[in-house]
Amino acid sequence: MVRLAIPSEGQGGLDGMRAGHFGHCDVFTCIDVEDGQIKQVSILANKEHVQGGCMVPVNLLAEAGVNALVVGGIGMRPLMGFKQVGIEVYHDGVRPEIRPVVEDFVAGKLQHISNDQVCGGGH
């Protein structure tokens, strides 16, 4: 089973919108995927993002059993943190809607984020 997290605005959910900056998102939409099927969707409230607190969401997601994350952008420091705790990070920097991104993830169409796609933070 894969527990996928998507940084989300507002209440999140499959029909919600992705947040532009994962560390400052309102919630994480968590999707449990098993055998290519969405089994469960849950919402995980984000904790307050403090300056230099990039590991706060890393630890939050790791404690929630997340093992995959899709972001539109991420800095090198949190990317390394996710790698250290065993969370694979995928990239989709185009679509703001959650559902099509999840569908592409389930179909194996998303790529791991590469080091040249990381940002300087705050985007």
PDB file of C-alpha atoms in Angstrom:
ATOM      1  CA  MET A   1       0.000   0.000   0.000  1.00  0.00           C
ATOM      2  CA  VAL A   2       1.059   3.560  -0.716  1.00  0.00           C
ATOM      3  CA  ARG A   3      -0.046   6.505   1.396  1.00  0.00           C
ATOM      4  CA  LEU A   4       0.257   9.533  -0.859  1.00  0.00           C
ATOM      5  CA  ALA A   5       0.149  13.105   0.460  1.00  0.00           C
ATOM      6  CA  ILE A   6      -0.754  16.194  -1.553  1.00  0.00           C
ATOM      7  CA  PRO A   7      -0.219  19.673  -0.022  1.00  0.00           C
ATOM      8  CA  SER A   8      -3.671  21.241  -0.205  1.00  0.00           C
ATOM      9  CA  GLU A   9      -5.516  24.517   0.227  1.00  0.00           C
ATOM     10  CA  GLY A  10      -8.524  24.951   2.502  1.00  0.00           C
ATOM     11  CA  GLN A  11     -10.215  21.667   3.396  1.00  0.00           C
ATOM     12  CA  GLY A  12      -8.319  19.600   0.810  1.00  0.00           C
ATOM     13  CA  GLY A  13      -9.831  16.370  -0.513  1.00  0.00           C
ATOM     14  CA  LEU A  14      -9.801  14.783  -3.962  1.00  0.00           C
ATOM     15  CA  ASP A  15     -11.822  17.646  -5.414  1.00  0.00           C
ATOM     16  CA  GLY A  16      -9.690  20.307  -3.728  1.00  0.00           C
ATOM     17  CA  MET A  17      -6.822  22.437  -4.960  1.00  0.00           C
ATOM     18  CA  ARG A  18      -3.127  21.895  -4.384  1.00  0.00           C
ATOM     19  CA  ALA A  19      -1.134  24.402  -2.364  1.00  0.00           C
ATOM     20  CA  GLY A  20       1.731  26.151  -4.127  1.00  0.00           C
ATOM     21  CA  HIS A  21       4.144  25.791  -1.203  1.00  0.00           C
ATOM     22  CA  PHE A  22       4.002  22.474   0.621  1.00  0.00           C
ATOM     23  CA  GLY A  23       5.369  23.822   3.908  1.00  0.00           C
ATOM     24  CA  HIS A  24       2.685  26.514   4.113  1.00  0.00           C
ATOM     25  CA  CYS A  25      -0.291  24.419   2.978  1.00  0.00           C
ATOM     26  CA  ASP A  26      -3.457  24.355   5.097  1.00  0.00           C
ATOM     27  CA  VAL A  27      -3.780  20.578   5.093  1.00  0.00           C
ATOM     28  CA  PHE A  28      -2.375  17.492   3.415  1.00  0.00           C
ATOM     29  CA  THR A  29      -4.806  15.349   1.458  1.00  0.00           C
ATOM     30  CA  CYS A  30      -3.716  11.762   2.164  1.00  0.00           C
ATOM     31  CA  ILE A  31      -4.740   9.040  -0.262  1.00  0.00           C
ATOM     32  CA  ASP A  32      -4.271   5.347   0.463  1.00  0.00           C
ATOM     33  CA  VAL A  33      -3.664   3.465  -2.800  1.00  0.00           C
ATOM     34  CA  GLU A  34      -3.641  -0.319  -3.004  1.00  0.00           C
ATOM     35  CA  ASP A  35      -3.547  -2.475  -6.139  1.00  0.00           C
ATOM     36  CA  GLY A  36      -4.004   0.605  -8.322  1.00  0.00           C
ATOM     37  CA  GLN A  37      -7.181   1.672  -6.514  1.00  0.00           C
ATOM     38  CA  ILE A  38      -7.924   4.562  -4.175  1.00  0.00           C
ATOM     39  CA  LYS A  39      -8.967   2.899  -0.911  1.00  0.00           C
ATOM     40  CA  GLN A  40      -9.285   5.858   1.453  1.00  0.00           C
ATOM     41  CA  VAL A  41      -8.926   9.634   1.534  1.00  0.00           C
ATOM     42  CA  SER A  42      -8.156  11.484   4.753  1.00  0.00           C
ATOM     43  CA  ILE A  43      -7.098  14.979   5.741  1.00  0.00           C
ATOM     44  CA  LEU A  44      -4.075  15.785   7.887  1.00  0.00           C
ATOM     45  CA  ALA A  45      -3.822  19.316   9.295  1.00  0.00           C
ATOM     46  CA  ASN A  46      -0.456  20.958   8.707  1.00  0.00           C
ATOM     47  CA  LYS A  47       1.479  22.412  11.603  1.00  0.00           C
ATOM     48  CA  GLU A  48       2.618  26.019  11.677  1.00  0.00           C
ATOM     49  CA  HIS A  49       5.596  26.600   9.403  1.00  0.00           C
ATOM     50  CA  VAL A  50       8.292  28.560  11.152  1.00  0.00           C
ATOM     51  CA  GLN A  51      11.393  30.035   9.543  1.00  0.00           C
ATOM     52  CA  GLY A  52      13.909  27.243   9.114  1.00  0.00           C
ATOM     53  CA  GLY A  53      11.238  24.709  10.092  1.00  0.00           C
ATOM     54  CA  CYS A  54      11.360  22.662   6.894  1.00  0.00           C
ATOM     55  CA  MET A  55      11.558  19.431   8.857  1.00  0.00           C
ATOM     56  CA  VAL A  56       8.207  20.048  10.603  1.00  0.00           C
ATOM     57  CA  PRO A  57       6.116  18.763   7.660  1.00  0.00           C
ATOM     58  CA  VAL A  58       8.679  16.029   6.969  1.00  0.00           C
ATOM     59  CA  ASN A  59       8.241  14.636  10.473  1.00  0.00           C
ATOM     60  CA  LEU A  60       4.459  15.168  10.442  1.00  0.00           C
ATOM     61  CA  LEU A  61       4.047  13.145   7.235  1.00  0.00           C
ATOM     62  CA  ALA A  62       6.476  10.442   8.339  1.00  0.00           C
ATOM     63  CA  GLU A  63       4.566  10.005  11.615  1.00  0.00           C
ATOM     64  CA  ALA A  64       1.317   9.694   9.614  1.00  0.00           C
ATOM     65  CA  GLY A  65       2.716   6.791   7.595  1.00  0.00           C
ATOM     66  CA  VAL A  66       3.052   8.722   4.339  1.00  0.00           C
ATOM     67  CA  ASN A  67       5.512   7.146   1.910  1.00  0.00           C
ATOM     68  CA  ALA A  68       4.922   9.289  -1.211  1.00  0.00           C
ATOM     69  CA  LEU A  69       4.405  13.014  -1.776  1.00  0.00           C
ATOM     70  CA  VAL A  70       3.540  15.032  -4.890  1.00  0.00           C
ATOM     71  CA  VAL A  71       4.694  18.650  -4.969  1.00  0.00           C
ATOM     72  CA  GLY A  72       4.781  21.485  -7.462  1.00  0.00           C
ATOM     73  CA  GLY A  73       8.042  22.660  -5.937  1.00  0.00           C
ATOM     74  CA  ILE A  74      10.277  21.997  -2.972  1.00  0.00           C
ATOM     75  CA  GLY A  75      13.592  23.185  -1.566  1.00  0.00           C
ATOM     76  CA  MET A  76      16.667  20.987  -1.324  1.00  0.00           C
ATOM     77  CA  ARG A  77      16.679  20.824   2.482  1.00  0.00           C
ATOM     78  CA  PRO A  78      13.161  19.373   2.875  1.00  0.00           C
ATOM     79  CA  LEU A  79      13.701  17.131  -0.162  1.00  0.00           C
ATOM     80  CA  MET A  80      16.715  15.606   1.560  1.00  0.00           C
ATOM     81  CA  GLY A  81      14.647  15.267   4.748  1.00  0.00           C
ATOM     82  CA  PHE A  82      11.918  13.350   2.929  1.00  0.00           C
ATOM     83  CA  LYS A  83      14.521  11.063   1.397  1.00  0.00           C
ATOM     84  CA  GLN A  84      16.018  10.412   4.853  1.00  0.00           C
ATOM     85  CA  VAL A  85      12.660   9.294   6.281  1.00  0.00           C
ATOM     86  CA  GLY A  86      11.808   7.144   3.236  1.00  0.00           C
ATOM     87  CA  ILE A  87       9.184   9.362   1.606  1.00  0.00           C
ATOM     88  CA  GLU A  88       9.471   9.415  -2.181  1.00  0.00           C
ATOM     89  CA  VAL A  89       8.853  12.841  -3.710  1.00  0.00           C
ATOM     90  CA  TYR A  90       7.166  13.199  -7.102  1.00  0.00           C
ATOM     91  CA  HIS A  91       6.721  16.319  -9.219  1.00  0.00           C
ATOM     92  CA  ASP A  92       3.778  17.901 -10.997  1.00  0.00           C
ATOM     93  CA  GLY A  93       4.265  21.619 -11.389  1.00  0.00           C
ATOM     94  CA  VAL A  94       1.380  22.243 -13.783  1.00  0.00           C
ATOM     95  CA  ARG A  95      -2.078  21.298 -12.533  1.00  0.00           C
ATOM     96  CA  PRO A  96      -3.615  22.873  -9.429  1.00  0.00           C
ATOM     97  CA  GLU A  97      -6.419  20.292  -9.118  1.00  0.00           C
ATOM     98  CA  ILE A  98      -5.755  17.322  -6.831  1.00  0.00           C
ATOM     99  CA  ARG A  99      -7.803  14.581  -8.537  1.00  0.00           C
ATOM    100  CA  PRO A 100      -5.970  14.472 -11.919  1.00  0.00           C
ATOM    101  CA  VAL A 101      -2.602  14.524 -10.167  1.00  0.00           C
ATOM    102  CA  VAL A 102      -3.645  11.573  -7.994  1.00  0.00           C
ATOM    103  CA  GLU A 103      -4.967   9.719 -11.049  1.00  0.00           C
ATOM    104  CA  ASP A 104      -1.640  10.214 -12.837  1.00  0.00           C
ATOM    105  CA  PHE A 105       0.243   9.050  -9.740  1.00  0.00           C
ATOM    106  CA  VAL A 106      -1.865   5.880  -9.537  1.00  0.00           C
ATOM    107  CA  ALA A 107      -1.269   5.284 -13.267  1.00  0.00           C
ATOM    108  CA  GLY A 108       2.511   5.622 -12.771  1.00  0.00           C
ATOM    109  CA  LYS A 109       2.761   8.748 -14.925  1.00  0.00           C
ATOM    110  CA  LEU A 110       4.525  11.039 -12.441  1.00  0.00           C
ATOM    111  CA  GLN A 111       8.290  11.253 -12.164  1.00  0.00           C
ATOM    112  CA  HIS A 112      10.412  11.626  -9.051  1.00  0.00           C
ATOM    113  CA  ILE A 113      11.474  15.218  -8.550  1.00  0.00           C
ATOM    114  CA  SER A 114      15.041  15.797  -9.660  1.00  0.00           C
ATOM    115  CA  ASN A 115      17.653  17.966  -7.973  1.00  0.00           C
ATOM    116  CA  ASP A 116      17.475  20.511 -10.810  1.00  0.00           C
ATOM    117  CA  GLN A 117      13.733  21.016 -10.139  1.00  0.00           C
ATOM    118  CA  VAL A 118      14.157  22.179  -6.539  1.00  0.00           C
ATOM    119  CA  CYS A 119      13.529  25.789  -5.646  1.00  0.00           C
ATOM    120  CA  GLY A 120      15.062  28.210  -3.198  1.00  0.00           C
ATOM    121  CA  GLY A 121      12.014  28.074  -0.925  1.00  0.00           C
ATOM    122  CA  GLY A 122       9.162  30.499  -0.391  1.00  0.00           C
ATOM    123  CA  HIS A 123       7.633  29.929  -3.838  1.00  0.00           C
TER     124      HIS A 123
END
